[in-house]
Amino acid sequence: MIRAHLTVDPHFAVGPIDRRLFGSFVEHLGRAVYEGIYDPRHPTADEQGFRRDVMDLVREMGVTTVRYPGGNFVSGYRWEDGIGPVADRPRRLDLAWHSTETNEIGLDEFAAWAKKVDCELMYAVNLGTRGVLEALDVLEYANIRSGTHWSDMRVANGHADPHGIRMWCLGNEMDGPWQLGHSTAQAYAELAAKTARAMRQLDPDVELVACGSSSAHMPTFGEWERVVLEETYDLVDFISCHAYYEPKGEDYATYLASAVDMDRFIEAVIATADHVKAVKGTDKTINISFDEWNVWYQTRYVEEEKVTSIDQWPVAPHLLEHSYTVMDAVVLGNLLISLIRHADRVTAASIAQLVNTIAPIMTEPDGPAWRQTTFYPFALTARLAKGTALELKLDSPAYDTADFGEVSLVDAVATHDEAGGATIFAVNRSLTDEVELEIDAAGLGALGTPSATSIFDDDPHAANSAADPDRVRPRPNDSVVVDGGTLRVTLPACSWTVLTVDGER
Ligand code: AHR
């Protein structure tokens, strides 16, 4: 039996876990909005056309914030197309996803939906093809009570109370050549600084996110963050990170270690932000909003799905609707471990996305909504990662990967909550062997009755589907034993596990 050893001690705190770490993202893309969260013809639709079954799953998933309306979409978006009487709203070309945007859903409707699912709305302004004035207009519409052009327009549209949006993204992925209005770091930094200054003049309470790199593998990565933060440091609160992972061919060893890439990405951005902090001689610290992360079979989109014909601009096409496997759920659970491990600096994050596109929740237009494998590690982590993230001492055998060299076979993180005990999240990246994880938990005091849940399967490629939505579900892991101050749990091959001590499961 392969063995790994972990020491958990509540004295070694990384930092409090911000609930915004369990945020998500809904873009006007494919069937995320139309046929996803919104489908007035569906039997479960409420009076506003929102699917109740989807809302139930969003709540079950424990999502805390929702980023909207894009994504690449936002860089061609005119926000005011989506307000006022629906019949008067224009149909527009969406160049980002080669679709037609009907504008049936806009800011007011989405804010209402976010409220129904108890999520904080995080709004992205268009800095690709628009600028300071349009950002001010939408902020005025959203956050000023009344008595001005845009705020009175919101009231006239039936929303007497302001939406009170706190978190605003200053554009999206402006480092990416695919982005409408893609610019150099310096040009973006100056626009972001001007926009941030103006938005703060209107509403000093906003929290602003400057665009970081769209991936740690962009040629401009690192330098982009430095330039952007040198211009915006005093004006913004966050720098964003985006990362998506997929297996390259059958190199599952590297794929299962994707969190190593996320760890390095986060640590490089922290180093860059702190470099700018040192140069500026300021006490202010910039944190990370990891506002797009997930497993995404992106090469399939580029090779199989991408439509560019001038005659085809479909409404809500099936786009980026991948089926996620057990292995994908293990990788996703490991990405959450990476985010929690950096809880002192990653204080907001958004799984991208939520419904139908790159999504943990899928919908059938005339049938039910169902959970992908990836739904489960997110939902369990959002529910059980409470209080403070802990620094661990982990001794694990290593294995070799093509992209990252030798990496740890087991990865883990723990959280501690004075009231609820401790929770340990662990993955076993071996495709073939189970691992016995021995946990020195003496520092936690009396251990009570621990319980564990794992995601694994004889077939790591097993997935859920509309026809078989419960093929993969988390299963109780009955291997846990307590021996004085030590816990032992068996981690099945290619698995994700959550173990609670004196907590709920
Ligand atoms: O989430 C899908 C796309 O990925 C987003 O629109 C974009 O920001 C990123 O490249």
Coordinates of N, CA, C and O in Angstrom, one line a residue, residues 183-190 220 223-225 227-228 231:
S183 N -5.8 45.0 -26.6 CA -4.9 46.2 -26.6 C -3.6 45.8 -25.9 O -3.4 44.7 -25.4
T184 N -2.6 46.7 -26.0 CA -1.4 46.4 -25.3 C -1.6 46.6 -23.8 O -2.6 47.3 -23.4
A185 N -0.7 46.2 -23.0 CA -0.8 46.3 -21.5 C -0.9 47.8 -21.2 O -1.7 48.2 -20.4
Q186 N -0.1 48.6 -21.8 CA 0.0 50.0 -21.4 C -1.3 50.7 -21.8 O -1.9 51.5 -21.0
A187 N -1.9 50.4 -23.0 CA -3.1 51.1 -23.4 C -4.3 50.6 -22.5 O -5.1 51.5 -22.1
Y188 N -4.3 49.3 -22.2 CA -5.4 48.9 -21.3 C -5.2 49.5 -19.9 O -6.2 49.9 -19.3
A189 N -4.0 49.5 -19.4 CA -3.8 50.0 -18.1 C -4.2 51.5 -18.0 O -4.9 51.8 -17.0
E190 N -4.0 52.3 -19.0 CA -4.4 53.7 -18.9 C -5.9 53.8 -19.0 O -6.5 54.6 -18.2
T220 N 2.6 37.5 -22.9 CA 2.7 38.8 -22.1 C 2.6 38.5 -20.6 O 2.7 39.5 -19.9
E223 N 4.6 40.4 -17.3 CA 4.8 41.8 -17.7 C 3.5 42.5 -17.7 O 3.3 43.7 -17.4
W224 N 2.5 41.8 -18.3 CA 1.1 42.4 -18.3 C 0.7 42.9 -17.0 O 0.2 44.0 -16.7
E225 N 0.8 42.0 -16.0 CA 0.3 42.3 -14.6 C 1.1 43.5 -14.1 O 0.5 44.4 -13.4
V227 N 2.6 46.0 -15.6 CA 2.3 47.3 -16.3 C 0.9 47.7 -15.8 O 0.7 48.9 -15.4
V228 N 0.0 46.8 -15.8 CA -1.4 47.1 -15.4 C -1.4 47.6 -14.0 O -2.1 48.6 -13.7
E231 N -0.1 51.2 -13.2 CA -1.0 52.3 -13.6 C -2.2 52.3 -12.6 O -2.8 53.4 -12.5

